PDB file of C-alpha atoms in Angstrom:
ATOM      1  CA  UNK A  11    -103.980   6.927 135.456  1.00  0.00           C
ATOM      2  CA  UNK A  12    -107.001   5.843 133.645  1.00  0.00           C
ATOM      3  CA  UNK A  13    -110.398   6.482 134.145  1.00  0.00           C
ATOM      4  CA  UNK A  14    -111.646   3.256 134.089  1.00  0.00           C
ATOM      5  CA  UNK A  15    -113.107   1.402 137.438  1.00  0.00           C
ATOM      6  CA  UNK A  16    -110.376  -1.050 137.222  1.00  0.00           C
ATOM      7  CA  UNK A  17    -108.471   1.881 138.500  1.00  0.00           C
ATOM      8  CA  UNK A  18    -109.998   2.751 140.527  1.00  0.00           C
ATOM      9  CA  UNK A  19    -110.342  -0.928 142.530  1.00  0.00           C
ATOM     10  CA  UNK A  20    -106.837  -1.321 142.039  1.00  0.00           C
ATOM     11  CA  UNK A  21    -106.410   1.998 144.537  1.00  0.00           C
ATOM     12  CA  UNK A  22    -109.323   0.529 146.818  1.00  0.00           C
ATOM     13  CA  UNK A  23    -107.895  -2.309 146.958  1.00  0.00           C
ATOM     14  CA  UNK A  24    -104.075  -0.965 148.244  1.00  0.00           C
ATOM     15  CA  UNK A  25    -105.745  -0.095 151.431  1.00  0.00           C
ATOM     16  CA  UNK A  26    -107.353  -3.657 152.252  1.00  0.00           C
ATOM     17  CA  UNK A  27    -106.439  -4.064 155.575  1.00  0.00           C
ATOM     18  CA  UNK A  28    -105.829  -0.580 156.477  1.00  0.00           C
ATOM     19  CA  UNK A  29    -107.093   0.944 160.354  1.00  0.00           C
ATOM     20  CA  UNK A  30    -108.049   3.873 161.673  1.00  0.00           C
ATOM     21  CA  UNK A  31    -106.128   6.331 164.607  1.00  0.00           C
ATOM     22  CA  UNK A  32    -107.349   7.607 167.618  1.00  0.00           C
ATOM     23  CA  UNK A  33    -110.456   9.329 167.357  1.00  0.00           C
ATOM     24  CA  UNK A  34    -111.134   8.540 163.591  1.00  0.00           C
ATOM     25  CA  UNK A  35    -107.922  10.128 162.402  1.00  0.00           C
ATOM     26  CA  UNK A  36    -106.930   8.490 158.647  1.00  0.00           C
ATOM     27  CA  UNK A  37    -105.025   9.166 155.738  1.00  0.00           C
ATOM     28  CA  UNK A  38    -107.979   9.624 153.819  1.00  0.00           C
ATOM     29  CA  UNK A  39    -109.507  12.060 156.380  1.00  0.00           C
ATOM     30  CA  UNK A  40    -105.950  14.163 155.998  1.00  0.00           C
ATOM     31  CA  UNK A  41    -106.015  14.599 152.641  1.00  0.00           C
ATOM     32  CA  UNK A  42    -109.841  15.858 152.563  1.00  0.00           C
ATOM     33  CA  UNK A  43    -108.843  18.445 155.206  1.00  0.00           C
ATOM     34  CA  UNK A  44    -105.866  19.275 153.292  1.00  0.00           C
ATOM     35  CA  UNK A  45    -108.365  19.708 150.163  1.00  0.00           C
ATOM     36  CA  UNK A  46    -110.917  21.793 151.674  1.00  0.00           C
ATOM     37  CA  UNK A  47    -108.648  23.844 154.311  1.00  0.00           C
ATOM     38  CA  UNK A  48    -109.949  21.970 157.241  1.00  0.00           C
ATOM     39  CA  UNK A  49    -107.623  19.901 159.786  1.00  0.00           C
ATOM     40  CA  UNK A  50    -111.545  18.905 161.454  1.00  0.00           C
ATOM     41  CA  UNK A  51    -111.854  16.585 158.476  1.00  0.00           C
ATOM     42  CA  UNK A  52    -108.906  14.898 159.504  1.00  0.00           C
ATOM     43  CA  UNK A  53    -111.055  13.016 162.297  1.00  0.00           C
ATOM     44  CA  UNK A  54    -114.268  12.871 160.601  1.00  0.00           C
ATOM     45  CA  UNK A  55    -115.971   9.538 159.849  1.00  0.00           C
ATOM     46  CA  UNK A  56    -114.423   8.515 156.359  1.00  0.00           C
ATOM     47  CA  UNK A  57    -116.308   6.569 154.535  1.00  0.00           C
ATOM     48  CA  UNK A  58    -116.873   8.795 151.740  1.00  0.00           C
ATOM     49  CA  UNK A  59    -113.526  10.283 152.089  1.00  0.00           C
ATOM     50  CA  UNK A  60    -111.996   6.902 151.062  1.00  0.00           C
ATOM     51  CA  UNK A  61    -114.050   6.749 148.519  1.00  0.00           C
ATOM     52  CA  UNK A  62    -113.108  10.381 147.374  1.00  0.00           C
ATOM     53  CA  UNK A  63    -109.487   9.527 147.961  1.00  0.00           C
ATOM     54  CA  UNK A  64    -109.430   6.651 145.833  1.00  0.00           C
ATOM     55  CA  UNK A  65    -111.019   8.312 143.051  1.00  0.00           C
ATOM     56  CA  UNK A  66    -108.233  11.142 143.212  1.00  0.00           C
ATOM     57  CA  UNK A  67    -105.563   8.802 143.471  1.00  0.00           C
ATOM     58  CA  UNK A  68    -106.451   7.054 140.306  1.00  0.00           C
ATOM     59  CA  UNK A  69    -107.345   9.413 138.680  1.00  0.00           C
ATOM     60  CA  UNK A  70    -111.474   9.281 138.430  1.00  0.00           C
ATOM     61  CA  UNK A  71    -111.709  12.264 141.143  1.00  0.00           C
ATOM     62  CA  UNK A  72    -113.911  14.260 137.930  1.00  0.00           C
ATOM     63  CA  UNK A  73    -116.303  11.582 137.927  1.00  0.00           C
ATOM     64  CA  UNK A  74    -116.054  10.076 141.604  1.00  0.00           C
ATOM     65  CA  UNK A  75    -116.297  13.512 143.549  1.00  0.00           C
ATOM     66  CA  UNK A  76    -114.827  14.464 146.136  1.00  0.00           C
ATOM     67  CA  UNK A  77    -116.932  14.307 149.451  1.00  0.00           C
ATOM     68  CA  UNK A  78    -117.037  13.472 153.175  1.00  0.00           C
ATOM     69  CA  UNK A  79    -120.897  13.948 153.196  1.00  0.00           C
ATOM     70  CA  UNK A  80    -122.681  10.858 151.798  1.00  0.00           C
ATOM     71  CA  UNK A  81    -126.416  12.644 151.427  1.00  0.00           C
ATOM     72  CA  UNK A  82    -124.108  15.603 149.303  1.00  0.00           C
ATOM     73  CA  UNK A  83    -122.487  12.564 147.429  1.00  0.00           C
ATOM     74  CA  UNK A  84    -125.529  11.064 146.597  1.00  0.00           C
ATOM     75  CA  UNK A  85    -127.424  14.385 145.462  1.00  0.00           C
ATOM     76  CA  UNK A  86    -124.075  14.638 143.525  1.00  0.00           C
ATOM     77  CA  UNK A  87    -124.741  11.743 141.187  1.00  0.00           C
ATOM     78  CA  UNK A  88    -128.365  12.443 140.884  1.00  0.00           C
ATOM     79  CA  UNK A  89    -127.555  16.441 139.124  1.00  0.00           C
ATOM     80  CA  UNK A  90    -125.714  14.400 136.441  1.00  0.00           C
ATOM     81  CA  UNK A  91    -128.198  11.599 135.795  1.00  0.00           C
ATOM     82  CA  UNK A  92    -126.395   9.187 137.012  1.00  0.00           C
ATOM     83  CA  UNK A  93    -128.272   7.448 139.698  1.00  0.00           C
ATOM     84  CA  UNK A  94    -129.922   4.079 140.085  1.00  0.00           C
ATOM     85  CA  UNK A  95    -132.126   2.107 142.300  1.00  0.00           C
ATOM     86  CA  UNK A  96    -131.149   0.184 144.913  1.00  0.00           C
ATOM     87  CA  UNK A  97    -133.501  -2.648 142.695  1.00  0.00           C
ATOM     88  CA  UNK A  98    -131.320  -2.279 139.299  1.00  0.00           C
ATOM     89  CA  UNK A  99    -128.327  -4.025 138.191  1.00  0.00           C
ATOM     90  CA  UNK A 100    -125.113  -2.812 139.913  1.00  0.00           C
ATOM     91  CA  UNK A 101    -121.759  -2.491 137.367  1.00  0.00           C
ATOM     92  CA  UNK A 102    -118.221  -3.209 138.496  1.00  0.00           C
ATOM     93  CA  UNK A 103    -116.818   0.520 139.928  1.00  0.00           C
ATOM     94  CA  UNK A 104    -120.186   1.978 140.992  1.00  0.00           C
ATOM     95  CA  UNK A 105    -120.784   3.990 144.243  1.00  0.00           C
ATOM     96  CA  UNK A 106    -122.998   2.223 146.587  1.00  0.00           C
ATOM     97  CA  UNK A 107    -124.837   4.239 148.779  1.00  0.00           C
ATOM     98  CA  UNK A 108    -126.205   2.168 152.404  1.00  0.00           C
ATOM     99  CA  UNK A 109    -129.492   3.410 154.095  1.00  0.00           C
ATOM    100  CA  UNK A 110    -129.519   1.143 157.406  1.00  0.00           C
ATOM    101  CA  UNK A 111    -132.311   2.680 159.499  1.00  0.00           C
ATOM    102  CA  UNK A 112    -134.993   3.023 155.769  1.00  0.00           C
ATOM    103  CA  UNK A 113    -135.102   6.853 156.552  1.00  0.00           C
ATOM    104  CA  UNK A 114    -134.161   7.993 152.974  1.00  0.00           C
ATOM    105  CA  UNK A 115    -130.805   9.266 153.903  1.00  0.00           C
ATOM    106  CA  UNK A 116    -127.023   7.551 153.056  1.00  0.00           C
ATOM    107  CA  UNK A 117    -125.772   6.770 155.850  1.00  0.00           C
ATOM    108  CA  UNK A 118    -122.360   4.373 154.527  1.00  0.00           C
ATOM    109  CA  UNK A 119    -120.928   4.110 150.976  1.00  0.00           C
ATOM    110  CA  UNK A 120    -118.470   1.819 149.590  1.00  0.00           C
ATOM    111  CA  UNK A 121    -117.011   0.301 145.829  1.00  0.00           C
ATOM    112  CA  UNK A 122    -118.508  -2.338 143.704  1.00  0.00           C
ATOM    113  CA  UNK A 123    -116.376  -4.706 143.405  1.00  0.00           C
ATOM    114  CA  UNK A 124    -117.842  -6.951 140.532  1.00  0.00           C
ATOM    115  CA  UNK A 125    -121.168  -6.372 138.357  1.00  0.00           C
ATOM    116  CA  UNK A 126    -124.702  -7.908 140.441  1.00  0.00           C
ATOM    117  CA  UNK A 127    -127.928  -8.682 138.792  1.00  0.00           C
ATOM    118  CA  UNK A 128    -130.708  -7.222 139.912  1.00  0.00           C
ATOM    119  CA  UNK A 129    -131.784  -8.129 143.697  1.00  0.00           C
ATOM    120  CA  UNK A 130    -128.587 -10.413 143.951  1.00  0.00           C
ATOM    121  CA  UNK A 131    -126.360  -9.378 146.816  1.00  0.00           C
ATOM    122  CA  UNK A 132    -123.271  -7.018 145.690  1.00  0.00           C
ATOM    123  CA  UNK A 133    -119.539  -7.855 146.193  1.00  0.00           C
ATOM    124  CA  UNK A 134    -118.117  -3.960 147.960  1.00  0.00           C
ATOM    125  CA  UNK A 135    -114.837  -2.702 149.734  1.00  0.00           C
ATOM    126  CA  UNK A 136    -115.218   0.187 151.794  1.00  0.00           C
ATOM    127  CA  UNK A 137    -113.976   2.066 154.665  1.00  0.00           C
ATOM    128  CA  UNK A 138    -115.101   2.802 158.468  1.00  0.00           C
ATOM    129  CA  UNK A 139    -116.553  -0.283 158.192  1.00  0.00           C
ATOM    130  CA  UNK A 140    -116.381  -3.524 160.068  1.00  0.00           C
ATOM    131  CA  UNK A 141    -114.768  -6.622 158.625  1.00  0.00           C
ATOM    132  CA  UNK A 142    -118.311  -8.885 159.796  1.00  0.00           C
ATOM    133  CA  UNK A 143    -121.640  -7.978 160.997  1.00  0.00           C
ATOM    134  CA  UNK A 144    -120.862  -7.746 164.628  1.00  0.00           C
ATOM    135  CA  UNK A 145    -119.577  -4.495 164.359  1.00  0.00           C
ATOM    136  CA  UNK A 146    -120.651  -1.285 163.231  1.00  0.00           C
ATOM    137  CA  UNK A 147    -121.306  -1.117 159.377  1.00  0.00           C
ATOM    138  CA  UNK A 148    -121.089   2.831 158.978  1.00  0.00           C
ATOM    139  CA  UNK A 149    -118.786   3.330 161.932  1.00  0.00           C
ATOM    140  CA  UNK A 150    -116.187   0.656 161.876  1.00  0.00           C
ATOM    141  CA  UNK A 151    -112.609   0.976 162.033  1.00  0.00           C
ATOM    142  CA  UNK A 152    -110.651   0.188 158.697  1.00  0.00           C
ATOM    143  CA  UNK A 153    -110.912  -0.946 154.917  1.00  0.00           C
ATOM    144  CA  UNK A 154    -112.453  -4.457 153.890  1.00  0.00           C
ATOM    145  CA  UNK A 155    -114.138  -6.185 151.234  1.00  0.00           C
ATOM    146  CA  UNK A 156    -117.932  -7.425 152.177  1.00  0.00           C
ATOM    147  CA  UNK A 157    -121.079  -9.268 150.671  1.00  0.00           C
ATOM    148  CA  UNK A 158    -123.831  -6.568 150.986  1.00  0.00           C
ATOM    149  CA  UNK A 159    -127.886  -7.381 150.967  1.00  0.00           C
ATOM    150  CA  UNK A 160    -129.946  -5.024 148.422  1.00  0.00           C
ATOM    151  CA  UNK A 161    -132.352  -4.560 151.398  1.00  0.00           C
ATOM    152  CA  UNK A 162    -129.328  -2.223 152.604  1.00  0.00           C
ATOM    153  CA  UNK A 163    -129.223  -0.426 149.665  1.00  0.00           C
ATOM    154  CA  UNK A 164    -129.744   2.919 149.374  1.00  0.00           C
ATOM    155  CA  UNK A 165    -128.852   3.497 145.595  1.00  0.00           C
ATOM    156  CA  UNK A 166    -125.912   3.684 143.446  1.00  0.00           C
ATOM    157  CA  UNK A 167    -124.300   6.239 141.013  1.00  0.00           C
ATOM    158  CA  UNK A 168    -121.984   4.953 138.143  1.00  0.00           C
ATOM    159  CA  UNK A 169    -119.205   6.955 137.142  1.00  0.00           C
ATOM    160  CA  UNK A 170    -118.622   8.169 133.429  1.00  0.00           C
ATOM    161  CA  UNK A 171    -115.807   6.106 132.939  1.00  0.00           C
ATOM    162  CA  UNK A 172    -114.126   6.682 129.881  1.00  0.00           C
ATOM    163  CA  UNK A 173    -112.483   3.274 128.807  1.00  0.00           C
ATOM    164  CA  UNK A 174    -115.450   1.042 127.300  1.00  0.00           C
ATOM    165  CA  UNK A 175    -115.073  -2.960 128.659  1.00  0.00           C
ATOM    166  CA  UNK A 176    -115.917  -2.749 132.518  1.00  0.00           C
ATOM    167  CA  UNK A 177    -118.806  -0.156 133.109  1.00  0.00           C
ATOM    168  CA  UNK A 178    -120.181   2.964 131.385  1.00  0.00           C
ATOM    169  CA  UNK A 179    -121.820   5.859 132.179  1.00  0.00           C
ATOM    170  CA  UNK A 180    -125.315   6.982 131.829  1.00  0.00           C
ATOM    171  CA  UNK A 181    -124.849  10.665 131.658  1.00  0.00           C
ATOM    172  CA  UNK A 182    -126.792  10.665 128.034  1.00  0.00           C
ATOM    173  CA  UNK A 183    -123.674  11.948 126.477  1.00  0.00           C
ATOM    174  CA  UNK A 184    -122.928  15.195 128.215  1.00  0.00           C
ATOM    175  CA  UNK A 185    -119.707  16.359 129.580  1.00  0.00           C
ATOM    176  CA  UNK A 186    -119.716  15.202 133.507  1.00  0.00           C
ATOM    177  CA  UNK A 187    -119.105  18.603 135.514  1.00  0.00           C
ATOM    178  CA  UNK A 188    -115.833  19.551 136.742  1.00  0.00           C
ATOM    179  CA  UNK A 189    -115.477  19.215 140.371  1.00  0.00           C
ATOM    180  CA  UNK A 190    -115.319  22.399 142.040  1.00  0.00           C
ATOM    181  CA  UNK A 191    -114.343  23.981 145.603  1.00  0.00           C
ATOM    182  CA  UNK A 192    -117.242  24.550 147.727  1.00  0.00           C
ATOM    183  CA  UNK A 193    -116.560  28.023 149.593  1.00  0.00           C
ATOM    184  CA  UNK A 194    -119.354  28.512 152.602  1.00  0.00           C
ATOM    185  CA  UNK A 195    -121.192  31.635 152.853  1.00  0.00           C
ATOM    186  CA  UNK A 196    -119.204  34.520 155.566  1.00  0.00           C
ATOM    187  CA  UNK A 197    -119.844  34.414 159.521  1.00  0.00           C
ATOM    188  CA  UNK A 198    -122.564  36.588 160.392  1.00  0.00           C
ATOM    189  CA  UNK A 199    -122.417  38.708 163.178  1.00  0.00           C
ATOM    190  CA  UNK A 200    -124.758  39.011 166.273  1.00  0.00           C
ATOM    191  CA  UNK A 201    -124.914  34.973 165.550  1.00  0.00           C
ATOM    192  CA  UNK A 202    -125.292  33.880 169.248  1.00  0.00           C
ATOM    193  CA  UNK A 203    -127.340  31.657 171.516  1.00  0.00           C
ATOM    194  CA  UNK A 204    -130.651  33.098 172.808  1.00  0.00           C
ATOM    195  CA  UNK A 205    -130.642  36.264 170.403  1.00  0.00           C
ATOM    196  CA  UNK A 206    -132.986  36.762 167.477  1.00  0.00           C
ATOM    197  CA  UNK A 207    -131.375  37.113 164.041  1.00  0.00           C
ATOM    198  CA  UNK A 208    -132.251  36.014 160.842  1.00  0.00           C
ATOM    199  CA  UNK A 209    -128.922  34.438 160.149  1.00  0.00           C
ATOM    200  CA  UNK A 210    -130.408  31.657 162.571  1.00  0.00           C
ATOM    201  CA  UNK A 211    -132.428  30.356 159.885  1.00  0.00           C
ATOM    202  CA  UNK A 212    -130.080  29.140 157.120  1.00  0.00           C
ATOM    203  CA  UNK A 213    -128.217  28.031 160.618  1.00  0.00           C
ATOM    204  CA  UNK A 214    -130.976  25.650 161.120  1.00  0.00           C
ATOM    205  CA  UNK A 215    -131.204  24.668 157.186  1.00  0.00           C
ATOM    206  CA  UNK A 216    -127.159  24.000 157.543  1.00  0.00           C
ATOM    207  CA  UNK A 217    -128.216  21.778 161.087  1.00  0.00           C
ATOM    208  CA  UNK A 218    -130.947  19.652 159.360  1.00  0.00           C
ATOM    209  CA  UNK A 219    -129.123  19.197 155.875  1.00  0.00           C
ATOM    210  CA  UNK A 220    -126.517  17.421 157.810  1.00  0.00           C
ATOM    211  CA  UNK A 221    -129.050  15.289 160.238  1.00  0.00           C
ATOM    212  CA  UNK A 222    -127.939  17.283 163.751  1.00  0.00           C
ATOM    213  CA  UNK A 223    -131.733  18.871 163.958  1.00  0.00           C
ATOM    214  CA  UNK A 224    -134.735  17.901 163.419  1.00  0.00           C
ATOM    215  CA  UNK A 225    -136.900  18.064 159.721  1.00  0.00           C
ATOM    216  CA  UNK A 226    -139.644  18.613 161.481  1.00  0.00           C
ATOM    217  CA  UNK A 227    -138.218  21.657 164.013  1.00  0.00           C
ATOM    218  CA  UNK A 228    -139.664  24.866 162.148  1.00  0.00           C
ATOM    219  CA  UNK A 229    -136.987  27.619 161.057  1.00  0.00           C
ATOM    220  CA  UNK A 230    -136.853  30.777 163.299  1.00  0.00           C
ATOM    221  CA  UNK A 231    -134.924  33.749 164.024  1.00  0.00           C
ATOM    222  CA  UNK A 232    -134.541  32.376 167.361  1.00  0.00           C
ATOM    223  CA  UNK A 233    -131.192  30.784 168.585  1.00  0.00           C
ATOM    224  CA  UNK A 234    -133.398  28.791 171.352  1.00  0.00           C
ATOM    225  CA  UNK A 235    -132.888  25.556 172.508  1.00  0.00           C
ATOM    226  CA  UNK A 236    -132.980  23.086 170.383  1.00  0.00           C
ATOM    227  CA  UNK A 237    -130.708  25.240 167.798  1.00  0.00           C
ATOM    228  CA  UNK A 238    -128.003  24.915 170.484  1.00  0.00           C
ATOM    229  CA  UNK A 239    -128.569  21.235 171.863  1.00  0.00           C
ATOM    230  CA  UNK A 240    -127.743  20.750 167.724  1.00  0.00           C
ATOM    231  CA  UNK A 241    -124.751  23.040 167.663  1.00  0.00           C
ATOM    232  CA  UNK A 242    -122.897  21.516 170.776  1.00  0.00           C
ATOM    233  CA  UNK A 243    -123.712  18.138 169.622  1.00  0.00           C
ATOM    234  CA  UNK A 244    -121.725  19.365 165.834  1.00  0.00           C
ATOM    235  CA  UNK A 245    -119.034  21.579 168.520  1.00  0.00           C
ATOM    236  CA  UNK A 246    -118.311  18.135 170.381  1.00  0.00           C
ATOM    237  CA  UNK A 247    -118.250  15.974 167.501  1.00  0.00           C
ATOM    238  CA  UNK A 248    -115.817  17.339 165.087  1.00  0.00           C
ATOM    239  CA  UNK A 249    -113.492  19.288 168.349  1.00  0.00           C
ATOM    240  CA  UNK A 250    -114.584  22.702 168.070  1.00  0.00           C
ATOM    241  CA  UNK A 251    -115.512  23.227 171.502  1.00  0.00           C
ATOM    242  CA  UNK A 252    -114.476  26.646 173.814  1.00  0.00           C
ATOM    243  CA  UNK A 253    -111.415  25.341 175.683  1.00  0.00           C
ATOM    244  CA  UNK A 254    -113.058  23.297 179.510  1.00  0.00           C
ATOM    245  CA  UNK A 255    -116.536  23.798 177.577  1.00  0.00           C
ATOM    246  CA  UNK A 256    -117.729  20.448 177.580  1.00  0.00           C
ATOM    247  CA  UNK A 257    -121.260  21.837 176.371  1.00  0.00           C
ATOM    248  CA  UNK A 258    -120.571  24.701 174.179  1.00  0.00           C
ATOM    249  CA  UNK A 259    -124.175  25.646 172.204  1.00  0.00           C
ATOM    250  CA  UNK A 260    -122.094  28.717 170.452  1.00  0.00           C
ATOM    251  CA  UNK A 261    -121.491  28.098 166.518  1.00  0.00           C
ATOM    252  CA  UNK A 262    -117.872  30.419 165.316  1.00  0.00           C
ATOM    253  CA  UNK A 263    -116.696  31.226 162.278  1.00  0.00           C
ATOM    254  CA  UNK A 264    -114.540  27.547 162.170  1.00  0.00           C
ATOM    255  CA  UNK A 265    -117.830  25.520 163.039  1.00  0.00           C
ATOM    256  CA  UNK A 266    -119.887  28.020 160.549  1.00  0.00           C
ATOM    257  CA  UNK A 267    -117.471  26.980 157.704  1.00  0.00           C
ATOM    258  CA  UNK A 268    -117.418  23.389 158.528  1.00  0.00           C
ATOM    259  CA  UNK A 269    -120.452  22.701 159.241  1.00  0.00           C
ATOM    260  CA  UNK A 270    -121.910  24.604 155.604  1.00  0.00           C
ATOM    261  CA  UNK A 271    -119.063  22.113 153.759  1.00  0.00           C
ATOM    262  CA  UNK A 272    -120.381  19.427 154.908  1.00  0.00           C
ATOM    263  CA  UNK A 273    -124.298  20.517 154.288  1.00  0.00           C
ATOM    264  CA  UNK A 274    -123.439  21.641 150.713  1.00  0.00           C
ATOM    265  CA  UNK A 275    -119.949  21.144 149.888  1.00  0.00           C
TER     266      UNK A 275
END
C-alpha cells in the first residue's frame, strides 16, 4: 500500500468500533507478540500496538515503528529528527504522544486525524481508550475517534511519508532507518532476590526505563526490596508469576526478555 497517512487512517479507521478481550487481549496485542516472540504482548495495554499495527498493515511500518512502549516510541521519532512540540502545528497522519499526569513521560498515543493549528485542539483515533472522558483515556477498552486538548499533549512525531499532498516529513532529507528486531541482552545467572550481583544494576536501569521503580532509587548490586516490590509488580502484570505465587519478587529468563523489550525494544 502506500506510504502516505491517508493509508494509514484508512487502516485506523477499519477498527472504529473495535473492543478489547478479557484481560487486555487484542488483535493488535497478537500480532506484536507474534512479531517479537512474545505471547505476554498479547495482553499488554495496546495503545501503541494499534498504532504499530496500523502502520504495518498499510504499509508505513518503516516510518511508523513498531512498538508497545510509548516512552521507546517517542525516543524513536526524536533519533530521526522528527519530533515536535506539543505547541506546533499538528499534520494529518502524525503520532500524538499524551502526557496526563505533566511528568515528562507518554503515557497514551493515538492518530491525527486532520491537520490543527497551533494550540487548537486535534481531531485523533486511538486505541485502549475510552469513547468520552468518563473513562480511562490511556486504559480504556477499544478504538474511537476523539477531540484532544494540547494541554494533554505530550508531543508528536510525523512520519516520512513519501506521497507529497497530505503531510511530509522533516527528516532533512535522510533515509528514515529501517526498523529492526530488538534482541535483549542473555539471563544472567546468580540473578536472585536478596543476593548481591552486578547484573542487578542494569536490572534496575531495565525497572526505571519502563516506570516500575523509582528515578530516584540509586542502582546497586543489591536485589533488596524495593528491586523486588518492582519485579512482582512487572511478574503480576504481564502473567509471569511462579504457579500459586501471588507475590513472586523473582525476575526469569521470560520476564528478563520481556521486560528489556519493552525498556529498549
Amino acid at each position: 500500500m502506500a506510504s502516505t497517512p491517508d493509508a494509514l487512517l484508512a487502516e485506523a479507521e477499519k477498527w472504529l468500533g473495535y473492543k478489547e478481550g478479557a484481560n487486555n487481549h487484542t488483535k493488535f496485542g497478537e500480532w506484536y507478540a507474534t512479531l517479537v516472540h512474545d505471547t505476554s504482548f498479547a495482553y499488554a495495554s495496546w495503545c501503541d500496538e494499534y498504532v504499530s499495527y496500523c502502520g504495518y498493515a498499510s504499509g508505513n511500518a518503516d516510518i511508523v515503528g513498531e512498538f508497545a512502549y510509548c516512552p521507546s516510541h517517542v525516543n524513536w521519532f526524536k533519533n530521526r529528527g522528527q519530533w515536535h512540540k506539543a505547541s506546533e502545528a499538528v499534520k494529518k497522519g502524525d503520532i500524538v504522544f499524551f502526557d496526563w499526569d505533566n511528568d515528562g513521560v507518554a503515557d497514551h498515543v493515538e492518530i491525527a486525524r486532520a491537520d490543527s493549528a497551533p494550540g487548537a485542539t486535534i481531531a485523533t483515533i486511538g486505541g485502549n481508550t475510552s469513547s468520552g472522558l468518563a473513562g480511562s483515556q490511556s486504559n480504556g477498552d477499544g478504538v474511537y475517534e476523539r477531540t484532544r486538548y494540547r494541554s494533554d499533549v505530550l508531543g508528536f512525531g510525523r512520519p516520512a511519508y513519501k506521497s507529497a499532498g497530505t503531510s511530509t516529513g522533516t527528516g532533512g532529507g535522510k533515509t528514515p532507518a529501517p526498523t529492526t528486531k530488538y534482541t535483549p541482552p542473555a539471563f544472567p545467572k546468580g540473578l536472585a532476590p536478596n543476593r548481591s550481583t552486578p547484573s542487578a544494576k542494569p536490572l534496575q536501569k531495565a525497572l526505571k526505563a519502563t516506570g516500575w521503580l523509582g528515578q530516584g532509587v540509586t542502582l546497586s548490586d543489591n536485589y533488596g526490596p524495593q528491586t523486588q516490590k518492582s519485579v512482582a509488580g512487572f511478574n503480576t502484570k504481564h502473567g509471569l508469576n511462579d504457579v500459586g505465587k501471588p507475590y513472586d519478587p523473582a525476575i526469569g529468563p521470560k520476564g528478563w526478555a520481556l521486560l528489556f523489550t519493552v525498556a529498549y525494544g
